[in-house]
C-alpha cells in the first residue's frame, strides 16, 4: 500500500522531483548533493513548506485537503534544528504531550526511547547546553513517543562517530519496523545508506 505518492512536484520552479511511491513501513533514504532539495522535500511532505506545484498524496489523499495539525501528528519531522523547551528532558516530554493533549509516557518508557535515540543522559538532565545533535536526538525520542505513521529525519547521524551512528540507525530501524512506521531519512553517510536503505531516492537531477 502506498502511504505517500509524489507526482509532478516542483519547488518554486527551481527543484523538480521525480514521481515516486513510498510503501507503508519502508525505510527510505534520500540521496543527493548539498542544495539538491532533500531537506526541502521533507518539509513539503509534512506541510512545513507550502505545496504550490504538483501533488503529494498521503494515504491516497492530497495533503492540501488534510488539516495541517492532523497531518503533522501523523507525519513528524525531526530536522537538524529542533525546538526544546527550557528545562529537563522529562520536562520536554511532558510539555510536548500536554500540547498534544496526550498521556505523558512513564519514566521507564522515556528511558527506553532515549536509549533508542542513543541519549545516555538521565531524564532529569537539563537540555539547555545540549549540542545540536543531542537536541535532535532528544526530539527524535519525543517524536517516537507519539507513534507517528511517518517519521522524517534530516541528517540524524551527522554529528556522530561511525559506531554510534550505526547503533542509532539500527535502533531506529528496529523500532520503526516493530511499530509499523515508515521512515524517510536524509543522509550524506553512504555507508549508513547502503546498509539500512530499503529504497534509495536520488534527489537533484531536476535542479535548475
PDB file of C-alpha atoms in Angstrom:
ATOM      1  CA  UNK A   1       0.000   0.000   0.000  1.00  0.00           C
ATOM      2  CA  UNK A   2       1.321   3.452  -0.923  1.00  0.00           C
ATOM      3  CA  UNK A   3       1.457   5.650   2.176  1.00  0.00           C
ATOM      4  CA  UNK A   4       2.978   8.537   0.184  1.00  0.00           C
ATOM      5  CA  UNK A   5       2.902   9.359  -3.517  1.00  0.00           C
ATOM      6  CA  UNK A   6       4.753  12.288  -5.084  1.00  0.00           C
ATOM      7  CA  UNK A   7       3.610  13.439  -8.518  1.00  0.00           C
ATOM      8  CA  UNK A   8       4.819  16.284 -10.765  1.00  0.00           C
ATOM      9  CA  UNK A   9       6.274  18.065  -7.731  1.00  0.00           C
ATOM     10  CA  UNK A  10       8.456  21.122  -8.004  1.00  0.00           C
ATOM     11  CA  UNK A  11       9.542  23.834  -5.581  1.00  0.00           C
ATOM     12  CA  UNK A  12       9.476  27.428  -6.839  1.00  0.00           C
ATOM     13  CA  UNK A  13      10.250  26.192 -10.362  1.00  0.00           C
ATOM     14  CA  UNK A  14      13.823  25.526  -9.226  1.00  0.00           C
ATOM     15  CA  UNK A  15      13.737  21.992  -7.855  1.00  0.00           C
ATOM     16  CA  UNK A  16      11.898  19.327  -9.830  1.00  0.00           C
ATOM     17  CA  UNK A  17      11.265  15.971  -8.156  1.00  0.00           C
ATOM     18  CA  UNK A  18      10.771  12.666  -9.879  1.00  0.00           C
ATOM     19  CA  UNK A  19       7.493  10.845  -9.292  1.00  0.00           C
ATOM     20  CA  UNK A  20       7.776   8.248  -6.566  1.00  0.00           C
ATOM     21  CA  UNK A  21       5.606   5.977  -4.441  1.00  0.00           C
ATOM     22  CA  UNK A  22       6.611   5.062  -0.885  1.00  0.00           C
ATOM     23  CA  UNK A  23       5.142   1.953   0.662  1.00  0.00           C
ATOM     24  CA  UNK A  24       3.909   1.707   4.226  1.00  0.00           C
ATOM     25  CA  UNK A  25       6.675   0.577   6.584  1.00  0.00           C
ATOM     26  CA  UNK A  26       9.548   1.191   4.166  1.00  0.00           C
ATOM     27  CA  UNK A  27      12.922   2.577   5.205  1.00  0.00           C
ATOM     28  CA  UNK A  28      13.661   5.219   2.568  1.00  0.00           C
ATOM     29  CA  UNK A  29      16.851   7.249   2.177  1.00  0.00           C
ATOM     30  CA  UNK A  30      17.079  10.451   0.144  1.00  0.00           C
ATOM     31  CA  UNK A  31      20.436  10.901  -1.549  1.00  0.00           C
ATOM     32  CA  UNK A  32      21.841  13.908  -3.400  1.00  0.00           C
ATOM     33  CA  UNK A  33      24.294  16.798  -3.330  1.00  0.00           C
ATOM     34  CA  UNK A  34      24.004  19.654  -0.858  1.00  0.00           C
ATOM     35  CA  UNK A  35      21.341  22.080  -2.037  1.00  0.00           C
ATOM     36  CA  UNK A  36      19.626  19.478  -4.229  1.00  0.00           C
ATOM     37  CA  UNK A  37      16.327  19.697  -2.344  1.00  0.00           C
ATOM     38  CA  UNK A  38      16.387  16.747   0.071  1.00  0.00           C
ATOM     39  CA  UNK A  39      15.525  18.725   3.213  1.00  0.00           C
ATOM     40  CA  UNK A  40      13.026  20.776   1.210  1.00  0.00           C
ATOM     41  CA  UNK A  41      11.213  17.583   0.227  1.00  0.00           C
ATOM     42  CA  UNK A  42      10.853  16.564   3.886  1.00  0.00           C
ATOM     43  CA  UNK A  43       9.350  19.957   4.705  1.00  0.00           C
ATOM     44  CA  UNK A  44       6.960  19.708   1.768  1.00  0.00           C
ATOM     45  CA  UNK A  45       5.806  16.251   2.859  1.00  0.00           C
ATOM     46  CA  UNK A  46       4.714  17.416   6.325  1.00  0.00           C
ATOM     47  CA  UNK A  47       3.497  20.829   5.087  1.00  0.00           C
ATOM     48  CA  UNK A  48       6.157  22.887   6.847  1.00  0.00           C
ATOM     49  CA  UNK A  49       6.598  24.422   3.408  1.00  0.00           C
ATOM     50  CA  UNK A  50       3.516  25.145   1.270  1.00  0.00           C
ATOM     51  CA  UNK A  51       2.871  22.852  -1.667  1.00  0.00           C
ATOM     52  CA  UNK A  52       2.469  25.026  -4.774  1.00  0.00           C
ATOM     53  CA  UNK A  53       3.159  22.857  -7.820  1.00  0.00           C
ATOM     54  CA  UNK A  54       2.486  19.149  -8.025  1.00  0.00           C
ATOM     55  CA  UNK A  55       0.845  16.689  -5.693  1.00  0.00           C
ATOM     56  CA  UNK A  56       1.731  14.792  -2.547  1.00  0.00           C
ATOM     57  CA  UNK A  57      -0.754  12.097  -1.563  1.00  0.00           C
ATOM     58  CA  UNK A  58      -0.841  10.712   1.967  1.00  0.00           C
ATOM     59  CA  UNK A  59      -2.896   7.530   2.139  1.00  0.00           C
ATOM     60  CA  UNK A  60      -4.278   8.480  -1.291  1.00  0.00           C
ATOM     61  CA  UNK A  61      -5.442  11.915  -0.116  1.00  0.00           C
ATOM     62  CA  UNK A  62      -3.929  15.219  -1.228  1.00  0.00           C
ATOM     63  CA  UNK A  63      -2.133  16.686   1.776  1.00  0.00           C
ATOM     64  CA  UNK A  64      -3.646  20.089   0.951  1.00  0.00           C
ATOM     65  CA  UNK A  65      -7.023  18.607   1.860  1.00  0.00           C
ATOM     66  CA  UNK A  66      -5.795  17.434   5.275  1.00  0.00           C
ATOM     67  CA  UNK A  67      -5.794  19.682   8.338  1.00  0.00           C
ATOM     68  CA  UNK A  68      -2.171  20.720   8.890  1.00  0.00           C
ATOM     69  CA  UNK A  69      -2.170  19.878  12.599  1.00  0.00           C
ATOM     70  CA  UNK A  70      -3.667  16.466  11.879  1.00  0.00           C
ATOM     71  CA  UNK A  71      -1.068  15.834   9.170  1.00  0.00           C
ATOM     72  CA  UNK A  72       1.833  16.763  11.439  1.00  0.00           C
ATOM     73  CA  UNK A  73       0.551  14.467  14.159  1.00  0.00           C
ATOM     74  CA  UNK A  74       0.933  11.557  11.754  1.00  0.00           C
ATOM     75  CA  UNK A  75       3.980  12.758   9.797  1.00  0.00           C
ATOM     76  CA  UNK A  76       6.620  14.111  12.184  1.00  0.00           C
ATOM     77  CA  UNK A  77       9.774  15.874  11.024  1.00  0.00           C
ATOM     78  CA  UNK A  78      12.922  15.900  13.131  1.00  0.00           C
ATOM     79  CA  UNK A  79      15.084  18.445  11.350  1.00  0.00           C
ATOM     80  CA  UNK A  80      18.664  19.399  12.044  1.00  0.00           C
ATOM     81  CA  UNK A  81      17.460  22.360  14.126  1.00  0.00           C
ATOM     82  CA  UNK A  82      14.709  21.460  16.594  1.00  0.00           C
ATOM     83  CA  UNK A  83      12.961  23.266  19.425  1.00  0.00           C
ATOM     84  CA  UNK A  84      13.299  22.060  23.001  1.00  0.00           C
ATOM     85  CA  UNK A  85      11.639  23.829  25.911  1.00  0.00           C
ATOM     86  CA  UNK A  86      13.816  25.181  28.743  1.00  0.00           C
ATOM     87  CA  UNK A  87      14.169  22.541  31.424  1.00  0.00           C
ATOM     88  CA  UNK A  88      14.919  18.840  31.627  1.00  0.00           C
ATOM     89  CA  UNK A  89      14.452  16.025  29.147  1.00  0.00           C
ATOM     90  CA  UNK A  90      11.449  14.840  31.156  1.00  0.00           C
ATOM     91  CA  UNK A  91      10.017  18.376  31.147  1.00  0.00           C
ATOM     92  CA  UNK A  92      10.175  18.357  27.350  1.00  0.00           C
ATOM     93  CA  UNK A  93       8.324  15.073  27.073  1.00  0.00           C
ATOM     94  CA  UNK A  94       5.701  16.484  29.415  1.00  0.00           C
ATOM     95  CA  UNK A  95       5.344  19.826  27.585  1.00  0.00           C
ATOM     96  CA  UNK A  96       5.069  18.249  24.154  1.00  0.00           C
ATOM     97  CA  UNK A  97       2.492  15.706  25.311  1.00  0.00           C
ATOM     98  CA  UNK A  98       0.497  18.342  27.172  1.00  0.00           C
ATOM     99  CA  UNK A  99       0.476  20.423  23.992  1.00  0.00           C
ATOM    100  CA  UNK A 100      -0.981  17.486  22.083  1.00  0.00           C
ATOM    101  CA  UNK A 101      -3.280  16.549  24.970  1.00  0.00           C
ATOM    102  CA  UNK A 102      -1.861  13.040  25.103  1.00  0.00           C
ATOM    103  CA  UNK A 103      -0.706  10.930  28.021  1.00  0.00           C
ATOM    104  CA  UNK A 104       2.839  11.622  29.173  1.00  0.00           C
ATOM    105  CA  UNK A 105       4.960   8.452  28.917  1.00  0.00           C
ATOM    106  CA  UNK A 106       6.232   6.834  32.085  1.00  0.00           C
ATOM    107  CA  UNK A 107       9.831   7.358  33.156  1.00  0.00           C
ATOM    108  CA  UNK A 108      10.582   3.804  32.007  1.00  0.00           C
ATOM    109  CA  UNK A 109       9.218   4.470  28.518  1.00  0.00           C
ATOM    110  CA  UNK A 110      11.107   7.764  28.295  1.00  0.00           C
ATOM    111  CA  UNK A 111      14.321   6.000  29.262  1.00  0.00           C
ATOM    112  CA  UNK A 112      13.743   3.299  26.662  1.00  0.00           C
ATOM    113  CA  UNK A 113      13.144   5.862  23.907  1.00  0.00           C
ATOM    114  CA  UNK A 114      16.248   7.811  24.913  1.00  0.00           C
ATOM    115  CA  UNK A 115      18.229   4.581  24.663  1.00  0.00           C
ATOM    116  CA  UNK A 116      16.794   4.020  21.190  1.00  0.00           C
ATOM    117  CA  UNK A 117      17.981   7.506  20.230  1.00  0.00           C
ATOM    118  CA  UNK A 118      21.427   6.971  21.781  1.00  0.00           C
ATOM    119  CA  UNK A 119      20.932   9.575  24.518  1.00  0.00           C
ATOM    120  CA  UNK A 120      22.785   8.469  27.637  1.00  0.00           C
ATOM    121  CA  UNK A 121      21.748  11.364  29.882  1.00  0.00           C
ATOM    122  CA  UNK A 122      19.413  10.955  32.854  1.00  0.00           C
ATOM    123  CA  UNK A 123      15.838  12.052  32.150  1.00  0.00           C
ATOM    124  CA  UNK A 124      16.261  14.871  34.687  1.00  0.00           C
ATOM    125  CA  UNK A 125      19.204  16.370  32.795  1.00  0.00           C
ATOM    126  CA  UNK A 126      18.638  19.992  31.758  1.00  0.00           C
ATOM    127  CA  UNK A 127      18.674  20.387  27.956  1.00  0.00           C
ATOM    128  CA  UNK A 128      19.882  23.992  27.781  1.00  0.00           C
ATOM    129  CA  UNK A 129      23.522  23.196  26.996  1.00  0.00           C
ATOM    130  CA  UNK A 130      22.980  20.225  24.694  1.00  0.00           C
ATOM    131  CA  UNK A 131      24.704  20.233  21.328  1.00  0.00           C
ATOM    132  CA  UNK A 132      22.639  20.412  18.158  1.00  0.00           C
ATOM    133  CA  UNK A 133      22.981  16.670  17.603  1.00  0.00           C
ATOM    134  CA  UNK A 134      21.960  15.877  21.185  1.00  0.00           C
ATOM    135  CA  UNK A 135      18.920  18.138  20.914  1.00  0.00           C
ATOM    136  CA  UNK A 136      17.912  16.487  17.665  1.00  0.00           C
ATOM    137  CA  UNK A 137      18.148  13.003  19.201  1.00  0.00           C
ATOM    138  CA  UNK A 138      16.127  14.057  22.257  1.00  0.00           C
ATOM    139  CA  UNK A 139      13.493  15.397  19.863  1.00  0.00           C
ATOM    140  CA  UNK A 140      13.580  12.126  17.910  1.00  0.00           C
ATOM    141  CA  UNK A 141      12.856  10.231  21.126  1.00  0.00           C
ATOM    142  CA  UNK A 142       9.895  12.545  21.799  1.00  0.00           C
ATOM    143  CA  UNK A 143       8.699  12.034  18.226  1.00  0.00           C
ATOM    144  CA  UNK A 144       8.859   8.258  18.664  1.00  0.00           C
ATOM    145  CA  UNK A 145       6.699   8.541  21.779  1.00  0.00           C
ATOM    146  CA  UNK A 146       3.865   9.914  19.609  1.00  0.00           C
ATOM    147  CA  UNK A 147       3.964   6.790  17.412  1.00  0.00           C
ATOM    148  CA  UNK A 148       3.719   8.649  14.096  1.00  0.00           C
ATOM    149  CA  UNK A 149       2.779   6.888  10.871  1.00  0.00           C
ATOM    150  CA  UNK A 150       5.748   8.515   9.091  1.00  0.00           C
ATOM    151  CA  UNK A 151       8.994   9.731  10.661  1.00  0.00           C
ATOM    152  CA  UNK A 152      11.102  12.198   8.648  1.00  0.00           C
ATOM    153  CA  UNK A 153      14.735  12.557   9.726  1.00  0.00           C
ATOM    154  CA  UNK A 154      17.201  15.144   8.415  1.00  0.00           C
ATOM    155  CA  UNK A 155      20.833  14.049   8.887  1.00  0.00           C
ATOM    156  CA  UNK A 156      20.292  12.258  12.227  1.00  0.00           C
ATOM    157  CA  UNK A 157      23.811  10.763  12.238  1.00  0.00           C
ATOM    158  CA  UNK A 158      25.859  13.747  11.001  1.00  0.00           C
ATOM    159  CA  UNK A 159      27.289  14.652  14.426  1.00  0.00           C
ATOM    160  CA  UNK A 160      28.075  11.075  15.483  1.00  0.00           C
ATOM    161  CA  UNK A 161      31.103   8.818  15.264  1.00  0.00           C
ATOM    162  CA  UNK A 162      30.698   5.808  12.994  1.00  0.00           C
ATOM    163  CA  UNK A 163      29.898   3.300  15.737  1.00  0.00           C
ATOM    164  CA  UNK A 164      27.249   5.489  17.380  1.00  0.00           C
ATOM    165  CA  UNK A 165      25.749   6.405  14.002  1.00  0.00           C
ATOM    166  CA  UNK A 166      25.377   2.733  13.153  1.00  0.00           C
ATOM    167  CA  UNK A 167      23.846   1.956  16.561  1.00  0.00           C
ATOM    168  CA  UNK A 168      21.368   4.827  16.255  1.00  0.00           C
ATOM    169  CA  UNK A 169      20.221   3.804  12.800  1.00  0.00           C
ATOM    170  CA  UNK A 170      19.967   0.149  13.786  1.00  0.00           C
ATOM    171  CA  UNK A 171      17.851   1.108  16.816  1.00  0.00           C
ATOM    172  CA  UNK A 172      15.574   3.367  14.776  1.00  0.00           C
ATOM    173  CA  UNK A 173      15.023   0.822  12.013  1.00  0.00           C
ATOM    174  CA  UNK A 174      14.179  -1.875  14.564  1.00  0.00           C
ATOM    175  CA  UNK A 175      11.812   0.454  16.425  1.00  0.00           C
ATOM    176  CA  UNK A 176      10.035   1.588  13.271  1.00  0.00           C
ATOM    177  CA  UNK A 177       9.638  -1.966  11.986  1.00  0.00           C
ATOM    178  CA  UNK A 178       8.191  -3.078  15.315  1.00  0.00           C
ATOM    179  CA  UNK A 179       5.744  -0.157  15.339  1.00  0.00           C
ATOM    180  CA  UNK A 180       4.816  -0.196  11.617  1.00  0.00           C
ATOM    181  CA  UNK A 181       6.269   3.255  10.959  1.00  0.00           C
ATOM    182  CA  UNK A 182       7.548   4.475   7.622  1.00  0.00           C
ATOM    183  CA  UNK A 183      10.888   6.272   7.893  1.00  0.00           C
ATOM    184  CA  UNK A 184      12.344   8.730   5.359  1.00  0.00           C
ATOM    185  CA  UNK A 185      15.906   9.850   6.037  1.00  0.00           C
ATOM    186  CA  UNK A 186      18.183  12.461   4.524  1.00  0.00           C
ATOM    187  CA  UNK A 187      21.774  11.324   4.936  1.00  0.00           C
ATOM    188  CA  UNK A 188      25.152  12.026   3.388  1.00  0.00           C
ATOM    189  CA  UNK A 189      26.557   8.886   5.026  1.00  0.00           C
ATOM    190  CA  UNK A 190      26.912   6.431   2.166  1.00  0.00           C
ATOM    191  CA  UNK A 191      27.807   3.537   4.478  1.00  0.00           C
ATOM    192  CA  UNK A 192      24.658   4.041   6.566  1.00  0.00           C
ATOM    193  CA  UNK A 193      22.554   4.441   3.441  1.00  0.00           C
ATOM    194  CA  UNK A 194      23.840   1.265   1.805  1.00  0.00           C
ATOM    195  CA  UNK A 195      23.367  -0.738   4.996  1.00  0.00           C
ATOM    196  CA  UNK A 196      19.876   0.357   6.039  1.00  0.00           C
ATOM    197  CA  UNK A 197      18.035   1.677   2.980  1.00  0.00           C
ATOM    198  CA  UNK A 198      15.274  -0.491   1.584  1.00  0.00           C
ATOM    199  CA  UNK A 199      14.688   2.204  -1.043  1.00  0.00           C
ATOM    200  CA  UNK A 200      17.083   4.954  -2.126  1.00  0.00           C
ATOM    201  CA  UNK A 201      15.742   8.009  -3.954  1.00  0.00           C
ATOM    202  CA  UNK A 202      18.228  10.200  -5.801  1.00  0.00           C
ATOM    203  CA  UNK A 203      17.327  13.883  -5.482  1.00  0.00           C
ATOM    204  CA  UNK A 204      18.615  16.777  -7.520  1.00  0.00           C
ATOM    205  CA  UNK A 205      18.528  15.628 -11.113  1.00  0.00           C
ATOM    206  CA  UNK A 206      15.858  18.270 -11.781  1.00  0.00           C
ATOM    207  CA  UNK A 207      17.521  21.225 -10.059  1.00  0.00           C
ATOM    208  CA  UNK A 208      17.723  24.395 -12.155  1.00  0.00           C
TER     209      UNK A 208
END
